[in-house]
Amino acid sequence: TTLFASPFFLPYMLNELHFDLGLVGVLLAVPILAKVAFFPYWGWASDRFGNRAVLIATSSMTSFVPLLWLLSKDPLEIGLFQAFSGFVWAGFDLSAFNYLLSLVERNVRPSFVSKYNTFNGIFYAAGALSGGIFLSQFPSLAILGFSGILLVFLLSGVSRLLVFLLFSPKLTSAHEIANTSNERGMIIQIVAVAPTQGAIQRTLDGWHFTRKVVHEGAFSGGRMISEGLGRTGHMLSEGK
């Protein structure tokens, strides 16, 4: 649902809004800079409220990212839309990856991450292809007065909301005990920057390595001891 619309923000700005290349470059940089700026905030929010809560909140907000583009063609307002996009995706990317890692034991994380990225790539490609096929097959279709790329934005926003409503109640619950340490070992690697996806970051290790997590379900209430490197490079460990 995300990549159904994401490849078309750039051609929309160039071909339909007729923005010059310099302005397009600035607008593409805005969400990347916003992500970098808001990562610390979402790290604090994850520590305070837990990954699951942040994931649910940001998942709901991603629905509005493409819908905002239906409201204005003004460059300044689109810049604000892009900043909001960076804000939302910073929280989603951070919480989603850390939440998924918290569901598996450390010794199986490498294979888990490889499978996660494989399936992500498959569905990213499927979403982009679906959006392109839809535009080529229904170029004049109009819904609520929107057609072409704007209709793709509309459908993407609605489908994101439906996916959120369908899957967010199914997220596994886990009781997370608040971190008692101010140290948090987190390395963000920016792997690529592309017009179709913005910044793609991979969290190599997460804030949860300095947390104690009491899992319900698979661990039957057992306690997982988390370790990681702090800002000074020494090993942190919580719980016994």
PDB file of C-alpha atoms in Angstrom:
ATOM      1  CA  THR A   1       0.000   0.000   0.000  1.00  0.00           C
ATOM      2  CA  THR A   2       2.920   2.362   0.658  1.00  0.00           C
ATOM      3  CA  LEU A   3       4.818   1.739  -2.579  1.00  0.00           C
ATOM      4  CA  PHE A   4       1.555   1.888  -4.521  1.00  0.00           C
ATOM      5  CA  ALA A   5       1.923   5.676  -4.344  1.00  0.00           C
ATOM      6  CA  SER A   6       5.543   6.375  -3.331  1.00  0.00           C
ATOM      7  CA  PRO A   7       7.138   6.154  -6.817  1.00  0.00           C
ATOM      8  CA  PHE A   8       4.808   8.837  -8.139  1.00  0.00           C
ATOM      9  CA  PHE A   9       5.496  11.789  -5.864  1.00  0.00           C
ATOM     10  CA  LEU A  10       8.501  12.747  -7.969  1.00  0.00           C
ATOM     11  CA  PRO A  11       6.788  12.606 -11.407  1.00  0.00           C
ATOM     12  CA  TYR A  12       3.793  14.404  -9.906  1.00  0.00           C
ATOM     13  CA  MET A  13       6.000  17.330  -8.850  1.00  0.00           C
ATOM     14  CA  LEU A  14       7.856  17.415 -12.177  1.00  0.00           C
ATOM     15  CA  ASN A  15       5.124  16.691 -14.716  1.00  0.00           C
ATOM     16  CA  GLU A  16       1.928  17.992 -13.145  1.00  0.00           C
ATOM     17  CA  LEU A  17       3.052  20.708 -10.752  1.00  0.00           C
ATOM     18  CA  HIS A  18       5.958  21.748 -13.030  1.00  0.00           C
ATOM     19  CA  PHE A  19       8.334  22.425 -10.154  1.00  0.00           C
ATOM     20  CA  ASP A  20      11.906  23.156 -11.211  1.00  0.00           C
ATOM     21  CA  LEU A  21      14.638  20.643 -10.370  1.00  0.00           C
ATOM     22  CA  GLY A  22      16.116  22.762  -7.590  1.00  0.00           C
ATOM     23  CA  LEU A  23      12.798  22.976  -5.764  1.00  0.00           C
ATOM     24  CA  VAL A  24      12.201  19.252  -6.251  1.00  0.00           C
ATOM     25  CA  GLY A  25      15.604  18.532  -4.751  1.00  0.00           C
ATOM     26  CA  VAL A  26      14.774  20.626  -1.695  1.00  0.00           C
ATOM     27  CA  LEU A  27      11.389  18.953  -1.252  1.00  0.00           C
ATOM     28  CA  LEU A  28      12.982  15.500  -1.499  1.00  0.00           C
ATOM     29  CA  ALA A  29      15.556  16.454   1.142  1.00  0.00           C
ATOM     30  CA  VAL A  30      12.951  17.707   3.634  1.00  0.00           C
ATOM     31  CA  PRO A  31      11.652  14.275   4.791  1.00  0.00           C
ATOM     32  CA  ILE A  32      15.206  12.924   5.075  1.00  0.00           C
ATOM     33  CA  LEU A  33      16.253  15.805   7.318  1.00  0.00           C
ATOM     34  CA  ALA A  34      13.024  15.516   9.290  1.00  0.00           C
ATOM     35  CA  LYS A  35      13.725  11.845   9.903  1.00  0.00           C
ATOM     36  CA  VAL A  36      17.189  12.590  11.236  1.00  0.00           C
ATOM     37  CA  ALA A  37      15.794  15.350  13.449  1.00  0.00           C
ATOM     38  CA  PHE A  38      12.975  13.261  14.914  1.00  0.00           C
ATOM     39  CA  PHE A  39      14.777   9.966  15.560  1.00  0.00           C
ATOM     40  CA  PRO A  40      15.774  11.100  19.092  1.00  0.00           C
ATOM     41  CA  TYR A  41      12.168  12.023  19.856  1.00  0.00           C
ATOM     42  CA  TRP A  42      10.860   8.642  18.737  1.00  0.00           C
ATOM     43  CA  GLY A  43      13.650   6.933  20.678  1.00  0.00           C
ATOM     44  CA  TRP A  44      12.425   8.695  23.795  1.00  0.00           C
ATOM     45  CA  ALA A  45       8.810   7.820  22.975  1.00  0.00           C
ATOM     46  CA  SER A  46       9.739   4.152  22.505  1.00  0.00           C
ATOM     47  CA  ASP A  47      11.515   4.146  25.862  1.00  0.00           C
ATOM     48  CA  ARG A  48       8.562   5.827  27.525  1.00  0.00           C
ATOM     49  CA  PHE A  49       5.602   4.058  25.921  1.00  0.00           C
ATOM     50  CA  GLY A  50       7.082   0.964  24.228  1.00  0.00           C
ATOM     51  CA  ASN A  51       7.643   0.001  20.612  1.00  0.00           C
ATOM     52  CA  ARG A  52       4.168  -1.402  20.128  1.00  0.00           C
ATOM     53  CA  ALA A  53       2.463   1.841  21.133  1.00  0.00           C
ATOM     54  CA  VAL A  54       4.705   3.926  18.869  1.00  0.00           C
ATOM     55  CA  LEU A  55       4.228   1.462  16.011  1.00  0.00           C
ATOM     56  CA  ILE A  56       0.438   1.665  16.286  1.00  0.00           C
ATOM     57  CA  ALA A  57       0.465   5.460  16.502  1.00  0.00           C
ATOM     58  CA  THR A  58       2.768   5.996  13.532  1.00  0.00           C
ATOM     59  CA  SER A  59       1.032   3.305  11.450  1.00  0.00           C
ATOM     60  CA  SER A  60      -2.214   5.234  11.734  1.00  0.00           C
ATOM     61  CA  MET A  61      -0.480   8.480  10.729  1.00  0.00           C
ATOM     62  CA  THR A  62       1.126   6.992   7.598  1.00  0.00           C
ATOM     63  CA  SER A  63      -2.364   6.874   6.078  1.00  0.00           C
ATOM     64  CA  PHE A  64      -2.448  10.667   5.958  1.00  0.00           C
ATOM     65  CA  VAL A  65       0.892  11.097   4.173  1.00  0.00           C
ATOM     66  CA  PRO A  66      -0.445  10.615   0.601  1.00  0.00           C
ATOM     67  CA  LEU A  67      -3.845  12.115   1.432  1.00  0.00           C
ATOM     68  CA  LEU A  68      -2.251  15.461   2.342  1.00  0.00           C
ATOM     69  CA  TRP A  69      -1.068  15.808  -1.259  1.00  0.00           C
ATOM     70  CA  LEU A  70      -4.702  16.062  -2.330  1.00  0.00           C
ATOM     71  CA  LEU A  71      -5.131  19.287  -0.383  1.00  0.00           C
ATOM     72  CA  SER A  72      -2.634  21.684  -1.943  1.00  0.00           C
ATOM     73  CA  LYS A  73      -0.260  22.377  -4.826  1.00  0.00           C
ATOM     74  CA  ASP A  74       1.615  25.118  -3.009  1.00  0.00           C
ATOM     75  CA  PRO A  75       5.376  24.359  -2.647  1.00  0.00           C
ATOM     76  CA  LEU A  76       5.515  25.617   0.936  1.00  0.00           C
ATOM     77  CA  GLU A  77       2.585  23.477   2.026  1.00  0.00           C
ATOM     78  CA  ILE A  78       4.012  20.461   0.203  1.00  0.00           C
ATOM     79  CA  GLY A  79       7.240  21.070   2.118  1.00  0.00           C
ATOM     80  CA  LEU A  80       5.232  20.849   5.343  1.00  0.00           C
ATOM     81  CA  PHE A  81       3.636  17.617   4.091  1.00  0.00           C
ATOM     82  CA  GLN A  82       7.111  16.245   3.447  1.00  0.00           C
ATOM     83  CA  ALA A  83       8.263  17.229   6.938  1.00  0.00           C
ATOM     84  CA  PHE A  84       5.255  15.431   8.397  1.00  0.00           C
ATOM     85  CA  SER A  85       6.157  12.389   6.293  1.00  0.00           C
ATOM     86  CA  GLY A  86       9.684  12.366   7.711  1.00  0.00           C
ATOM     87  CA  PHE A  87       8.328  12.733  11.243  1.00  0.00           C
ATOM     88  CA  VAL A  88       5.945   9.803  10.837  1.00  0.00           C
ATOM     89  CA  TRP A  89       8.309   7.441   9.007  1.00  0.00           C
ATOM     90  CA  ALA A  90      11.108   8.054  11.513  1.00  0.00           C
ATOM     91  CA  GLY A  91       8.888   6.699  14.273  1.00  0.00           C
ATOM     92  CA  PHE A  92       7.492   3.887  12.168  1.00  0.00           C
ATOM     93  CA  ASP A  93      10.858   2.620  10.912  1.00  0.00           C
ATOM     94  CA  LEU A  94      12.453   2.741  14.353  1.00  0.00           C
ATOM     95  CA  SER A  95       9.592   1.116  16.247  1.00  0.00           C
ATOM     96  CA  ALA A  96       8.765  -1.493  13.590  1.00  0.00           C
ATOM     97  CA  PHE A  97      12.284  -2.861  13.330  1.00  0.00           C
ATOM     98  CA  ASN A  98      12.886  -2.863  17.089  1.00  0.00           C
ATOM     99  CA  TYR A  99       9.462  -4.381  17.753  1.00  0.00           C
ATOM    100  CA  LEU A 100      10.155  -7.201  15.315  1.00  0.00           C
ATOM    101  CA  LEU A 101      13.574  -7.859  16.859  1.00  0.00           C
ATOM    102  CA  SER A 102      12.003  -8.031  20.306  1.00  0.00           C
ATOM    103  CA  LEU A 103       9.868 -10.973  19.164  1.00  0.00           C
ATOM    104  CA  VAL A 104      12.811 -13.261  18.374  1.00  0.00           C
ATOM    105  CA  GLU A 105      15.829 -14.467  20.323  1.00  0.00           C
ATOM    106  CA  ARG A 106      19.255 -13.032  19.602  1.00  0.00           C
ATOM    107  CA  ASN A 107      20.660 -16.219  18.017  1.00  0.00           C
ATOM    108  CA  VAL A 108      18.029 -16.283  15.247  1.00  0.00           C
ATOM    109  CA  ARG A 109      18.029 -12.551  14.486  1.00  0.00           C
ATOM    110  CA  PRO A 110      20.386 -12.715  11.460  1.00  0.00           C
ATOM    111  CA  SER A 111      18.157 -15.173   9.576  1.00  0.00           C
ATOM    112  CA  PHE A 112      15.068 -13.312  10.735  1.00  0.00           C
ATOM    113  CA  VAL A 113      16.370  -9.968   9.438  1.00  0.00           C
ATOM    114  CA  SER A 114      17.296 -11.517   6.074  1.00  0.00           C
ATOM    115  CA  LYS A 115      13.796 -12.952   5.665  1.00  0.00           C
ATOM    116  CA  TYR A 116      12.233  -9.684   6.802  1.00  0.00           C
ATOM    117  CA  ASN A 117      14.184  -7.695   4.217  1.00  0.00           C
ATOM    118  CA  THR A 118      13.428 -10.264   1.502  1.00  0.00           C
ATOM    119  CA  PHE A 119       9.695 -10.065   2.049  1.00  0.00           C
ATOM    120  CA  ASN A 120       9.898  -6.281   2.335  1.00  0.00           C
ATOM    121  CA  GLY A 121      11.638  -6.100  -1.046  1.00  0.00           C
ATOM    122  CA  ILE A 122       9.082  -8.383  -2.680  1.00  0.00           C
ATOM    123  CA  PHE A 123       6.137  -6.344  -1.463  1.00  0.00           C
ATOM    124  CA  TYR A 124       7.866  -3.039  -2.243  1.00  0.00           C
ATOM    125  CA  ALA A 125       8.267  -4.199  -5.845  1.00  0.00           C
ATOM    126  CA  ALA A 126       4.697  -5.501  -5.964  1.00  0.00           C
ATOM    127  CA  GLY A 127       3.336  -2.195  -4.675  1.00  0.00           C
ATOM    128  CA  ALA A 128       5.266  -0.103  -7.182  1.00  0.00           C
ATOM    129  CA  LEU A 129       4.249  -2.388 -10.062  1.00  0.00           C
ATOM    130  CA  SER A 130       0.619  -2.272  -8.967  1.00  0.00           C
ATOM    131  CA  GLY A 131       0.620   1.513  -8.945  1.00  0.00           C
ATOM    132  CA  GLY A 132       2.201   1.690 -12.387  1.00  0.00           C
ATOM    133  CA  ILE A 133      -0.216  -0.865 -13.867  1.00  0.00           C
ATOM    134  CA  PHE A 134      -3.175   0.947 -12.339  1.00  0.00           C
ATOM    135  CA  LEU A 135      -2.116   4.277 -13.867  1.00  0.00           C
ATOM    136  CA  SER A 136      -1.538   2.723 -17.286  1.00  0.00           C
ATOM    137  CA  GLN A 137      -4.828   0.836 -17.315  1.00  0.00           C
ATOM    138  CA  PHE A 138      -7.100   3.482 -15.770  1.00  0.00           C
ATOM    139  CA  PRO A 139      -5.620   6.859 -16.739  1.00  0.00           C
ATOM    140  CA  SER A 140      -8.974   8.643 -16.901  1.00  0.00           C
ATOM    141  CA  LEU A 141     -10.762   6.972 -13.991  1.00  0.00           C
ATOM    142  CA  ALA A 142     -11.990   9.533 -11.448  1.00  0.00           C
ATOM    143  CA  ILE A 143     -13.183   9.017  -7.879  1.00  0.00           C
ATOM    144  CA  LEU A 144     -14.353  11.941  -5.744  1.00  0.00           C
ATOM    145  CA  GLY A 145     -13.009  14.245  -8.434  1.00  0.00           C
ATOM    146  CA  PHE A 146      -9.478  12.816  -8.317  1.00  0.00           C
ATOM    147  CA  SER A 147      -7.862  11.044 -11.249  1.00  0.00           C
ATOM    148  CA  GLY A 148      -4.428   9.955 -12.415  1.00  0.00           C
ATOM    149  CA  ILE A 149      -1.664  10.233  -9.830  1.00  0.00           C
ATOM    150  CA  LEU A 150      -3.924  12.012  -7.341  1.00  0.00           C
ATOM    151  CA  LEU A 151      -6.280   9.036  -7.450  1.00  0.00           C
ATOM    152  CA  VAL A 152      -3.313   6.770  -6.695  1.00  0.00           C
ATOM    153  CA  PHE A 153      -2.540   8.941  -3.659  1.00  0.00           C
ATOM    154  CA  LEU A 154      -6.159   8.668  -2.535  1.00  0.00           C
ATOM    155  CA  LEU A 155      -6.281   4.887  -2.928  1.00  0.00           C
ATOM    156  CA  SER A 156      -2.943   4.475  -1.190  1.00  0.00           C
ATOM    157  CA  GLY A 157      -4.080   6.497   1.821  1.00  0.00           C
ATOM    158  CA  VAL A 158      -7.360   4.607   2.126  1.00  0.00           C
ATOM    159  CA  SER A 159      -5.669   1.215   1.734  1.00  0.00           C
ATOM    160  CA  ARG A 160      -3.042   2.102   4.356  1.00  0.00           C
ATOM    161  CA  LEU A 161      -5.833   2.974   6.777  1.00  0.00           C
ATOM    162  CA  LEU A 162      -7.638  -0.298   6.066  1.00  0.00           C
ATOM    163  CA  VAL A 163      -4.453  -2.304   6.606  1.00  0.00           C
ATOM    164  CA  PHE A 164      -3.870  -0.462   9.872  1.00  0.00           C
ATOM    165  CA  LEU A 165      -7.400  -1.189  11.112  1.00  0.00           C
ATOM    166  CA  LEU A 166      -7.086  -4.842  10.106  1.00  0.00           C
ATOM    167  CA  PHE A 167      -3.655  -5.686  11.493  1.00  0.00           C
ATOM    168  CA  SER A 168      -2.947  -3.337  14.421  1.00  0.00           C
ATOM    169  CA  PRO A 169      -5.220  -5.267  16.843  1.00  0.00           C
ATOM    170  CA  LYS A 170      -3.223  -8.412  16.019  1.00  0.00           C
ATOM    171  CA  LEU A 171       0.122  -7.067  17.186  1.00  0.00           C
ATOM    172  CA  THR A 172       1.477  -9.287  19.946  1.00  0.00           C
ATOM    173  CA  SER A 173       1.398  -7.727  23.373  1.00  0.00           C
ATOM    174  CA  ALA A 174       4.517  -7.556  25.483  1.00  0.00           C
ATOM    175  CA  HIS A 175       4.940  -5.875  28.848  1.00  0.00           C
ATOM    176  CA  GLU A 176       8.020  -3.680  28.659  1.00  0.00           C
ATOM    177  CA  ILE A 177       9.609  -2.499  31.880  1.00  0.00           C
ATOM    178  CA  ALA A 178      10.828   1.077  31.615  1.00  0.00           C
ATOM    179  CA  ASN A 179      14.559   1.549  31.076  1.00  0.00           C
ATOM    180  CA  THR A 180      16.382   2.599  34.239  1.00  0.00           C
ATOM    181  CA  SER A 181      19.506   3.652  32.331  1.00  0.00           C
ATOM    182  CA  ASN A 182      20.024   6.843  30.376  1.00  0.00           C
ATOM    183  CA  GLU A 183      22.413   4.982  28.049  1.00  0.00           C
ATOM    184  CA  ARG A 184      21.081   3.707  24.754  1.00  0.00           C
ATOM    185  CA  GLY A 185      23.161   1.915  22.140  1.00  0.00           C
ATOM    186  CA  MET A 186      21.685   2.607  18.732  1.00  0.00           C
ATOM    187  CA  ILE A 187      23.390   2.795  15.337  1.00  0.00           C
ATOM    188  CA  ILE A 188      21.462   4.093  12.354  1.00  0.00           C
ATOM    189  CA  GLN A 189      22.872   3.249   8.956  1.00  0.00           C
ATOM    190  CA  ILE A 190      21.489   5.101   5.958  1.00  0.00           C
ATOM    191  CA  VAL A 191      21.778   2.539   3.200  1.00  0.00           C
ATOM    192  CA  ALA A 192      20.311   4.425   0.265  1.00  0.00           C
ATOM    193  CA  VAL A 193      18.569   7.598  -0.735  1.00  0.00           C
ATOM    194  CA  ALA A 194      16.272   7.281  -3.737  1.00  0.00           C
ATOM    195  CA  PRO A 195      13.497   9.518  -5.069  1.00  0.00           C
ATOM    196  CA  THR A 196      11.039   6.621  -4.987  1.00  0.00           C
ATOM    197  CA  GLN A 197      11.551   5.751  -1.351  1.00  0.00           C
ATOM    198  CA  GLY A 198      13.265   8.668   0.381  1.00  0.00           C
ATOM    199  CA  ALA A 199      15.760   7.556   3.038  1.00  0.00           C
ATOM    200  CA  ILE A 200      15.928   3.835   3.783  1.00  0.00           C
ATOM    201  CA  GLN A 201      17.511   3.218   7.141  1.00  0.00           C
ATOM    202  CA  ARG A 202      18.304  -0.004   8.893  1.00  0.00           C
ATOM    203  CA  THR A 203      18.551  -0.203  12.648  1.00  0.00           C
ATOM    204  CA  LEU A 204      21.517  -2.473  13.265  1.00  0.00           C
ATOM    205  CA  ASP A 205      20.830  -2.764  16.984  1.00  0.00           C
ATOM    206  CA  GLY A 206      18.197  -1.043  19.048  1.00  0.00           C
ATOM    207  CA  TRP A 207      17.273   0.836  22.166  1.00  0.00           C
ATOM    208  CA  HIS A 208      15.744  -2.366  23.527  1.00  0.00           C
ATOM    209  CA  PHE A 209      19.215  -3.878  24.064  1.00  0.00           C
ATOM    210  CA  THR A 210      19.397  -1.773  27.224  1.00  0.00           C
ATOM    211  CA  ARG A 211      15.931  -2.728  28.430  1.00  0.00           C
ATOM    212  CA  LYS A 212      14.457  -5.568  30.396  1.00  0.00           C
ATOM    213  CA  VAL A 213      11.518  -7.102  28.551  1.00  0.00           C
ATOM    214  CA  VAL A 214       9.075  -9.462  30.202  1.00  0.00           C
ATOM    215  CA  HIS A 215       7.384 -11.279  27.356  1.00  0.00           C
ATOM    216  CA  GLU A 216       3.937 -12.781  27.449  1.00  0.00           C
ATOM    217  CA  GLY A 217       3.062 -15.727  25.264  1.00  0.00           C
ATOM    218  CA  ALA A 218       6.089 -17.367  23.653  1.00  0.00           C
ATOM    219  CA  PHE A 219       8.317 -16.809  26.689  1.00  0.00           C
ATOM    220  CA  SER A 220       5.517 -17.666  29.152  1.00  0.00           C
ATOM    221  CA  GLY A 221       6.292 -14.661  31.275  1.00  0.00           C
ATOM    222  CA  GLY A 222      10.032 -15.375  31.242  1.00  0.00           C
ATOM    223  CA  ARG A 223      12.505 -12.519  31.440  1.00  0.00           C
ATOM    224  CA  MET A 224      14.914 -11.818  28.612  1.00  0.00           C
ATOM    225  CA  ILE A 225      18.162 -10.150  29.662  1.00  0.00           C
ATOM    226  CA  SER A 226      19.246  -7.461  27.221  1.00  0.00           C
ATOM    227  CA  GLU A 227      22.789  -6.314  26.565  1.00  0.00           C
ATOM    228  CA  GLY A 228      24.322  -3.743  24.286  1.00  0.00           C
ATOM    229  CA  LEU A 229      26.997  -1.112  23.888  1.00  0.00           C
ATOM    230  CA  GLY A 230      26.467   2.244  25.517  1.00  0.00           C
ATOM    231  CA  ARG A 231      27.544   5.618  24.179  1.00  0.00           C
ATOM    232  CA  THR A 232      30.965   5.218  25.782  1.00  0.00           C
ATOM    233  CA  GLY A 233      31.533   1.822  24.155  1.00  0.00           C
ATOM    234  CA  HIS A 234      31.272  -0.276  27.338  1.00  0.00           C
ATOM    235  CA  MET A 235      28.883  -3.199  27.681  1.00  0.00           C
ATOM    236  CA  LEU A 236      25.532  -2.521  29.302  1.00  0.00           C
ATOM    237  CA  SER A 237      23.468  -5.251  30.907  1.00  0.00           C
ATOM    238  CA  GLU A 238      20.198  -5.233  32.802  1.00  0.00           C
ATOM    239  CA  GLY A 239      18.487  -7.923  34.787  1.00  0.00           C
ATOM    240  CA  LYS A 240      19.509 -11.398  35.999  1.00  0.00           C
TER     241      LYS A 240
END
